Short mmCIF file of C-alpha atoms and ligand atoms in Angstrom, two decimals:
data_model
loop_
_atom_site.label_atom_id
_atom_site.label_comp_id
_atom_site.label_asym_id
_atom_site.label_seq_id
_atom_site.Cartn_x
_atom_site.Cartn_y
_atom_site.Cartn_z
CA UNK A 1 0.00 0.00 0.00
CA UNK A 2 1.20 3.58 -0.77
CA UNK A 3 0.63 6.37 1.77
CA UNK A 4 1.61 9.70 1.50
CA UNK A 5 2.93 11.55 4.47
CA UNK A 6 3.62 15.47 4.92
CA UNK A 7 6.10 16.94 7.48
CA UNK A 8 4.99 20.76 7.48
CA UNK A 9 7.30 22.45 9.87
CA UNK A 10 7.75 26.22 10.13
CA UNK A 11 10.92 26.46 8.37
CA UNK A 12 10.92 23.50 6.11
CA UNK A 13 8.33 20.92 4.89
CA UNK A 14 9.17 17.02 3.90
CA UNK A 15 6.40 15.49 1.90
CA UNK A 16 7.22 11.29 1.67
CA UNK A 17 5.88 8.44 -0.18
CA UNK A 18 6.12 5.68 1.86
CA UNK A 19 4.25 2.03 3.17
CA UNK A 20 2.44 0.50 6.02
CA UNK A 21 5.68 -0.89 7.36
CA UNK A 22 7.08 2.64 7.65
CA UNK A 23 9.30 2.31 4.75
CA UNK A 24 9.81 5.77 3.27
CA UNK A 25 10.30 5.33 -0.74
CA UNK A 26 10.73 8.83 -2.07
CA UNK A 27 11.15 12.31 0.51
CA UNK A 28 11.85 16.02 -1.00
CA UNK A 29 11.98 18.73 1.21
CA UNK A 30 11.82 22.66 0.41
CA UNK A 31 11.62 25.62 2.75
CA UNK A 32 8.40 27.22 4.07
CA UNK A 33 7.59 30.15 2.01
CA UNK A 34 4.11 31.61 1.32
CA UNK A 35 0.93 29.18 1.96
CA UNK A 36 0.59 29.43 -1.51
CA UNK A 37 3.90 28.95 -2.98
CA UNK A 38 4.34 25.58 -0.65
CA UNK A 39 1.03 23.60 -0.90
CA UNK A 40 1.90 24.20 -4.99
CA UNK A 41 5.25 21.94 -4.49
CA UNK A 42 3.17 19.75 -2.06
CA UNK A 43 0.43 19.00 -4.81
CA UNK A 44 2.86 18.42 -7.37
CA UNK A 45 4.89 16.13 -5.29
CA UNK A 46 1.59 13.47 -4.90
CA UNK A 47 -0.34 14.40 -7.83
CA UNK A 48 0.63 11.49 -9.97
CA UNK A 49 1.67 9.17 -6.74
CA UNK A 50 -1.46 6.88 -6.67
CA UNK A 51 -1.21 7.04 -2.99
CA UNK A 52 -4.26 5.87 -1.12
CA UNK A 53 -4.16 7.62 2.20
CA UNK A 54 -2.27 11.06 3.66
CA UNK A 55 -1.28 11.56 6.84
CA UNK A 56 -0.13 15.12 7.84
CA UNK A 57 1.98 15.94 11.18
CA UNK A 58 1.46 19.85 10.73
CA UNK A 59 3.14 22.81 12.90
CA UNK A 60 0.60 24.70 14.89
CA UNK A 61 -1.41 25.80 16.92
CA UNK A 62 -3.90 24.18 14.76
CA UNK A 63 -7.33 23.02 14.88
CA UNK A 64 -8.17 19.24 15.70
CA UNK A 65 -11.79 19.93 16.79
CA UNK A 66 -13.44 17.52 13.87
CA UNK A 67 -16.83 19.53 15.12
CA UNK A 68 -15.36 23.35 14.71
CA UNK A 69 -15.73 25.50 11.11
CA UNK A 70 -11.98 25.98 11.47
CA UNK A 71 -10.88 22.21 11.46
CA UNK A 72 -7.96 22.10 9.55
CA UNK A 73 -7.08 25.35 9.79
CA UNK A 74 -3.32 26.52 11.65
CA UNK A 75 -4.74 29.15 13.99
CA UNK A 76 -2.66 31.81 15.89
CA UNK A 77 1.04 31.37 14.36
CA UNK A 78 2.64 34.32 14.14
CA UNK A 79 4.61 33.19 10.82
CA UNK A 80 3.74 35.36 8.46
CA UNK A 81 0.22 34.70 6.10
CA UNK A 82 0.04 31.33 8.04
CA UNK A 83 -2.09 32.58 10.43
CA UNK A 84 -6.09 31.62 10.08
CA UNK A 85 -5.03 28.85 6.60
CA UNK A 86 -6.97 26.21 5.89
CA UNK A 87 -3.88 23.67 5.33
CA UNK A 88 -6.36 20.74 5.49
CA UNK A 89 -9.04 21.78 2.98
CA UNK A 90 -6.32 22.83 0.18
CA UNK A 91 -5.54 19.23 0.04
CA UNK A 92 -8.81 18.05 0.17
CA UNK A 93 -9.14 20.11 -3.12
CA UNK A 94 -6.75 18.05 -4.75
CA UNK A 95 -6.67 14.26 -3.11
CA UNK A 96 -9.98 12.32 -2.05
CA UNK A 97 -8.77 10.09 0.27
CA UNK A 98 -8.74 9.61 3.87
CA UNK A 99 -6.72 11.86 5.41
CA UNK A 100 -5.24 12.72 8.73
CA UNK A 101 -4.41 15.78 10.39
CA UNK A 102 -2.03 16.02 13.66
CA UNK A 103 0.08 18.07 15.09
CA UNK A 104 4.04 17.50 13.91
CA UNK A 105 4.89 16.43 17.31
CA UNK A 106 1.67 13.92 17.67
CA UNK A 107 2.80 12.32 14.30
CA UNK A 108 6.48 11.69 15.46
CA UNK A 109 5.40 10.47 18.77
CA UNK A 110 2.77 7.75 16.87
CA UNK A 111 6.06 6.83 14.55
CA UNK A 112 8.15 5.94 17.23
CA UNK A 113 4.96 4.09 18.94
CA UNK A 114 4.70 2.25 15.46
CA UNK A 115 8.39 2.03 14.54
CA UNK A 116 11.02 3.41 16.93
CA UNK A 117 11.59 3.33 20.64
CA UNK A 118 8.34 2.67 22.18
CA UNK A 119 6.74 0.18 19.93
CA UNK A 120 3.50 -0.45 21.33
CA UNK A 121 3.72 0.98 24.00
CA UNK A 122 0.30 2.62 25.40
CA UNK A 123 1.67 5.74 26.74
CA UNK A 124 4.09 8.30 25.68
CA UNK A 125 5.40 11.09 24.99
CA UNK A 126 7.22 12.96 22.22
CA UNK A 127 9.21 16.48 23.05
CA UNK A 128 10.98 18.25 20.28
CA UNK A 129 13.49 20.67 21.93
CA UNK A 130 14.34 23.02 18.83
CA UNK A 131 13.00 26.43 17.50
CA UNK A 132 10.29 26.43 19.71
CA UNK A 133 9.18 23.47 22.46
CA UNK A 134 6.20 20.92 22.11
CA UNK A 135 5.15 17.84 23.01
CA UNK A 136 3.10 14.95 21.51
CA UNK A 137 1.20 12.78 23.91
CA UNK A 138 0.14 9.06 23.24
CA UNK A 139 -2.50 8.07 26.34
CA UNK A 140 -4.88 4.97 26.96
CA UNK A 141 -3.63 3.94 23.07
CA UNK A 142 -4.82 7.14 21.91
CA UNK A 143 -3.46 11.18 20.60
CA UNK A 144 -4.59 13.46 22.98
CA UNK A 145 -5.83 16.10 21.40
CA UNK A 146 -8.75 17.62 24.25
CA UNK A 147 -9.70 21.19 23.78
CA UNK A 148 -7.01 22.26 21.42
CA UNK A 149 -4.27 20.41 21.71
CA UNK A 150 -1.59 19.97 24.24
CA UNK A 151 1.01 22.62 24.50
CA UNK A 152 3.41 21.32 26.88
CA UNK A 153 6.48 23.97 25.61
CA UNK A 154 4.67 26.76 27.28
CA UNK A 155 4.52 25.02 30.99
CA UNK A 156 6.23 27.47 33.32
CA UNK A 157 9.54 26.46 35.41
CA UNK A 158 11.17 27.70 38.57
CA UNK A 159 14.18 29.56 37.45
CA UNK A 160 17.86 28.82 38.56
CA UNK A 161 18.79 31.00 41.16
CA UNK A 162 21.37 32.46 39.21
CA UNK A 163 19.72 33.17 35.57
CA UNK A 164 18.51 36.30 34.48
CA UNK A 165 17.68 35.65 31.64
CA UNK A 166 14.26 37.30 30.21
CA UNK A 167 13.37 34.29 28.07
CA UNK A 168 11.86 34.27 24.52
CA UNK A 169 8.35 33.12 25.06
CA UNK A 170 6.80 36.18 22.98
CA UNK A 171 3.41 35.81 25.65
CA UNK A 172 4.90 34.07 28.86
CA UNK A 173 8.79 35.30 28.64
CA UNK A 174 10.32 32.45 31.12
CA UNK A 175 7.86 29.54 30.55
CA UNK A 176 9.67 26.34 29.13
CA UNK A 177 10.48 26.95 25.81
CA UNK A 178 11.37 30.88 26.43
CA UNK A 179 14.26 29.39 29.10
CA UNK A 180 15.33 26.59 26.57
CA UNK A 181 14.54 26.51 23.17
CA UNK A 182 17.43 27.00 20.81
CA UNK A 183 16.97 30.57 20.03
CA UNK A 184 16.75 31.06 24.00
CA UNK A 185 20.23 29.00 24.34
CA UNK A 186 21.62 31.20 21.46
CA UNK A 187 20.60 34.80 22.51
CA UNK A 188 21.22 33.24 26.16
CA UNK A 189 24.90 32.68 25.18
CA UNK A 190 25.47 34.91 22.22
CA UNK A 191 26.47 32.50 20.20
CA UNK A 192 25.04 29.54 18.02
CA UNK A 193 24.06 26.52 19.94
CA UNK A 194 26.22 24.06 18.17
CA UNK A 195 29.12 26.21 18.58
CA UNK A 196 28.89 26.02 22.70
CA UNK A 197 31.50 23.18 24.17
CA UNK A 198 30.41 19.73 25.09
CA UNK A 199 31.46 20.80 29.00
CA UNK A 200 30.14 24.51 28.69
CA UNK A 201 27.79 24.97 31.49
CA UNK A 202 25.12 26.41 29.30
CA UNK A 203 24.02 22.56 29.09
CA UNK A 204 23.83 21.90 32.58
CA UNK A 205 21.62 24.84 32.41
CA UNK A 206 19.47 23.04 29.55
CA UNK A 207 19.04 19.98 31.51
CA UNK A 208 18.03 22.06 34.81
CA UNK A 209 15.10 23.36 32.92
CA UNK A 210 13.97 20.35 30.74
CA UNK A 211 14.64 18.09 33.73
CA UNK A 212 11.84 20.11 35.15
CA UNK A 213 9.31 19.90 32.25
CA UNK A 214 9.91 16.01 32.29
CA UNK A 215 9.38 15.87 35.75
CA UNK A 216 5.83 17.49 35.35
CA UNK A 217 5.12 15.15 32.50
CA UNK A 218 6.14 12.36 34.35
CA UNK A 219 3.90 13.32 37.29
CA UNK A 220 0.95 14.36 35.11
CA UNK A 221 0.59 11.81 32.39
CA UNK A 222 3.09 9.06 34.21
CA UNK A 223 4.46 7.87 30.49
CA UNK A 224 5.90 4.43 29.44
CA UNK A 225 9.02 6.59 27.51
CA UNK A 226 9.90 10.24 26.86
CA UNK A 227 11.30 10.19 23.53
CA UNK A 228 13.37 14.01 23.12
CA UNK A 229 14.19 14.97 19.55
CA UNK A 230 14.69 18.09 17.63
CA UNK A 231 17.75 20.06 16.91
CA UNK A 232 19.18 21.29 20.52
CA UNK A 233 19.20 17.70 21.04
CA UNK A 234 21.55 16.81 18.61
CA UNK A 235 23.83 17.79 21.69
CA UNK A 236 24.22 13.85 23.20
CA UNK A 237 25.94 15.12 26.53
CA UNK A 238 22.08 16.46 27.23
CA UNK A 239 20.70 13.59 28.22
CA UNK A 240 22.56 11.78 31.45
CA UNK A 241 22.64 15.33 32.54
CA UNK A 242 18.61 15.40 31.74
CA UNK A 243 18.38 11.55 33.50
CA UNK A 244 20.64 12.52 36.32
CA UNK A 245 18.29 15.56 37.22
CA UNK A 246 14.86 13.87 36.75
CA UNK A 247 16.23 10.99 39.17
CA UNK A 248 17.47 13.78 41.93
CA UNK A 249 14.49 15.94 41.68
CA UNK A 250 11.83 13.39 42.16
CA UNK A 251 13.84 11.42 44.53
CA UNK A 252 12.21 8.08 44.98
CA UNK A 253 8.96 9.68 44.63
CA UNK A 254 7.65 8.03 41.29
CA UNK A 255 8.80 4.66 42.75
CA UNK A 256 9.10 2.81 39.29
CA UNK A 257 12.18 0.57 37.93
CA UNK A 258 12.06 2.81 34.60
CA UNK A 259 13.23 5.66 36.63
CA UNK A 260 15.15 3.83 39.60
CA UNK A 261 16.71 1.42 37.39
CA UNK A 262 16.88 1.67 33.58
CA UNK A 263 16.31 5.51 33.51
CA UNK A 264 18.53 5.22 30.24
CA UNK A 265 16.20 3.38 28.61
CA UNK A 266 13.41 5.48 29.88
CA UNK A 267 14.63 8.90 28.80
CA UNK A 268 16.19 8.44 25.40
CA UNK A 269 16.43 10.09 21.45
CA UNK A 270 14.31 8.91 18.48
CA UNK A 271 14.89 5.56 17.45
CA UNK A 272 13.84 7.06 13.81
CA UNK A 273 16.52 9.87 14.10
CA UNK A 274 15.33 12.45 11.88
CA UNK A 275 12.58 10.47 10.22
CA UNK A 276 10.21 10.55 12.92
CA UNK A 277 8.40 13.08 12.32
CA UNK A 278 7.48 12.00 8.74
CA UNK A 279 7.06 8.01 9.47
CA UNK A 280 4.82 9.91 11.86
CA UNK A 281 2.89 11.01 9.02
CA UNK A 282 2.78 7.53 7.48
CA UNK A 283 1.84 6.76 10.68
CA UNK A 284 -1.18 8.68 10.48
CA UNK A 285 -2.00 8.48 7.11
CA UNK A 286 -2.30 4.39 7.89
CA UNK A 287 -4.66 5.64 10.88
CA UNK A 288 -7.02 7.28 8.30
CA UNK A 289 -7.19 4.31 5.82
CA UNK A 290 -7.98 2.00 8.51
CA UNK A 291 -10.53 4.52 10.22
CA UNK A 292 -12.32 5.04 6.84
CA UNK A 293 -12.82 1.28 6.74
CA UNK A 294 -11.83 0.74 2.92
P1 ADP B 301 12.59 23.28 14.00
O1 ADP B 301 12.34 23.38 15.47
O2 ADP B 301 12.57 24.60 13.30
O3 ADP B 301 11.74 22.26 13.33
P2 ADP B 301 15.09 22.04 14.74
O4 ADP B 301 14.47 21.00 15.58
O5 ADP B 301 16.27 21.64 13.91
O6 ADP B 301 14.07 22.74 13.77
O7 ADP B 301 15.54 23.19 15.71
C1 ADP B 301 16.32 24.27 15.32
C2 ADP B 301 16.98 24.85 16.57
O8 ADP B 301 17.80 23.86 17.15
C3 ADP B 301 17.86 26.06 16.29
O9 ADP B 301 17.35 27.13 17.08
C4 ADP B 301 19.24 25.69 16.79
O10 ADP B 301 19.62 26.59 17.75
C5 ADP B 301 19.09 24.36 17.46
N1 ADP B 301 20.07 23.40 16.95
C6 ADP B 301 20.11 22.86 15.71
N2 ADP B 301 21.16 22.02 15.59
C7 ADP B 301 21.80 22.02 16.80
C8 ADP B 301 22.95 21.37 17.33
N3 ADP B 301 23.69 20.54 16.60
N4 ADP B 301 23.27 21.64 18.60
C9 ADP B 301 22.54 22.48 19.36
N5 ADP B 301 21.47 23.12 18.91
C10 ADP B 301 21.09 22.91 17.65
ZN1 ZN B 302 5.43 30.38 26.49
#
């Protein structure tokens, strides 16, 4: 079976062709530019494809409400003449077949479910530490998509005693992704992130605040695995300094082997590297073609 999958990210989109086993045939990717200018290069890409389902992993906020006049639709961005666009409904123009629309971070937490580091697991979740910070939750075998959708980025965090930093969050300055996205590392530090040392203490900093989002995950949703992708971490050192912290700061509370024991295996990188996030949307496209019953 063909299924067509669509990465559409902020700065870049990947569109895939790809199977039911997660095996990605053909990926192109081109930058964001105008709505118009990149769902042109997205309809050419399938056009001729004969795939039978899509699954798209889309940045946000966007509307999942399957009930609401804006389904479909990315909402609030502030990327410019993305806000209020009907992303879903320009495709339906162009491809009738079942479809399904997720957030980017949803789709790469079902591909790891389906073909990464949590396979089959029931519960999990999916943070992507990069230009921004958001997380894709897998519950009780299901997305969780609720109201909107979860924004677990914009959580707030008890600063380090000795930061004074303002933070980047445009709306909550110091929440979790205004203390430790990348562009909050790199105006932090004043320089690129990838440029900082292995040993430079900026990471120790990193892992003090996402320590602290995991740790409200953990308590919250109590996941199987927390799967941590996107482009800050690239930086490997992050994560016994991330497992290290969890382990300290809930001290014996959460009294589970994953955390007392194999916290390694518990906090731990996308088994699909890079590709998560679009065998997520194969992921979801297989979702639709088995929810439409054909
Ligand atoms: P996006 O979030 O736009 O989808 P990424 O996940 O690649 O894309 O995140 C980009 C951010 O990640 C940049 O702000 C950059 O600071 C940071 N970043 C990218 N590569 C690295 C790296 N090797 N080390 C540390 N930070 C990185
Ligand atoms: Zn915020």
């Amino acid at each position: 079976m063909l299924l067509g999958a669509i990465e559409a990210g902020g700065t870049k989109f990947v569109c895939a062709i790809g199977t039911e086993k997660g095996e990605i045939l053909e990926k192109v990717s081109f930058l964001t530019k105008t709505p118009d200018e990149t769902l042109k290069k997205v309809v050419e890409f399938f056009l001729d494809k004969k795939i039978e389902a899509m699954g798209i992993g889309c940045f946000g906020p966007i509307d999942l409400d399957e009930n609401s006049k804006t389904y479909g639709y990315i909402t609030s961005t502030p990327k410019p003449d993305w806000s209020n666009y009907n992303i879903l409904g320009e495709l339906k123009k162009y491809f009738d077949i079942p479809m399904s629309f997720d957030t980017d971070v949803n789709g790469a937490a079902l591909g790891e479910i389906k073909w990464g580091s949590a396979i089959g697991l029931d519960s999990v979740i999916y943070l992507t530490v990069g230009t921004g910070i958001g997380g894709g939750i897998y519950s009780g075998g299901k997305l969780v998509h609720g109201m909107t959708h979860p924004e677990t980025g914009h959580i707030l965090v008890k600063r380090e005693k000795n930061d004074d930093y303002k933070g980047t969050c445009p709306y909550h300055g110091d929440c979790l992704e205004g203390m430790a996205s990348g562009p909050a590392i790199e105006q932090r530090w004043g320089v690129k992130a990838y440029e900082l040392e292995e040993n430079h203490k900026a990471w120790n900093l990193e892992a003090y605040y996402l320590a602290q989002g995991l740790i409200n995950y953990i308590l919250i949703m109590s996941p199987r695995k927390i799967i941590l992708g996107g482009g800050v971490m690239k930086q490997k050192q992050l994560f016994p300094l991330i497992r290290k912290k969890v382990v300290e700061t809930l001290n014996g509370y959460v009294f589970h082997k994953n955390i007392l024991e194999n916290i390694d295996e518990y906090i731990v990188p996308p088994k699909l590297g890079d590709n998560a996030g679009i065998c997520g949307g194969l992921a979801l496209a297989k979702l639709a073609f088995d929810k439409a019953g054909l």
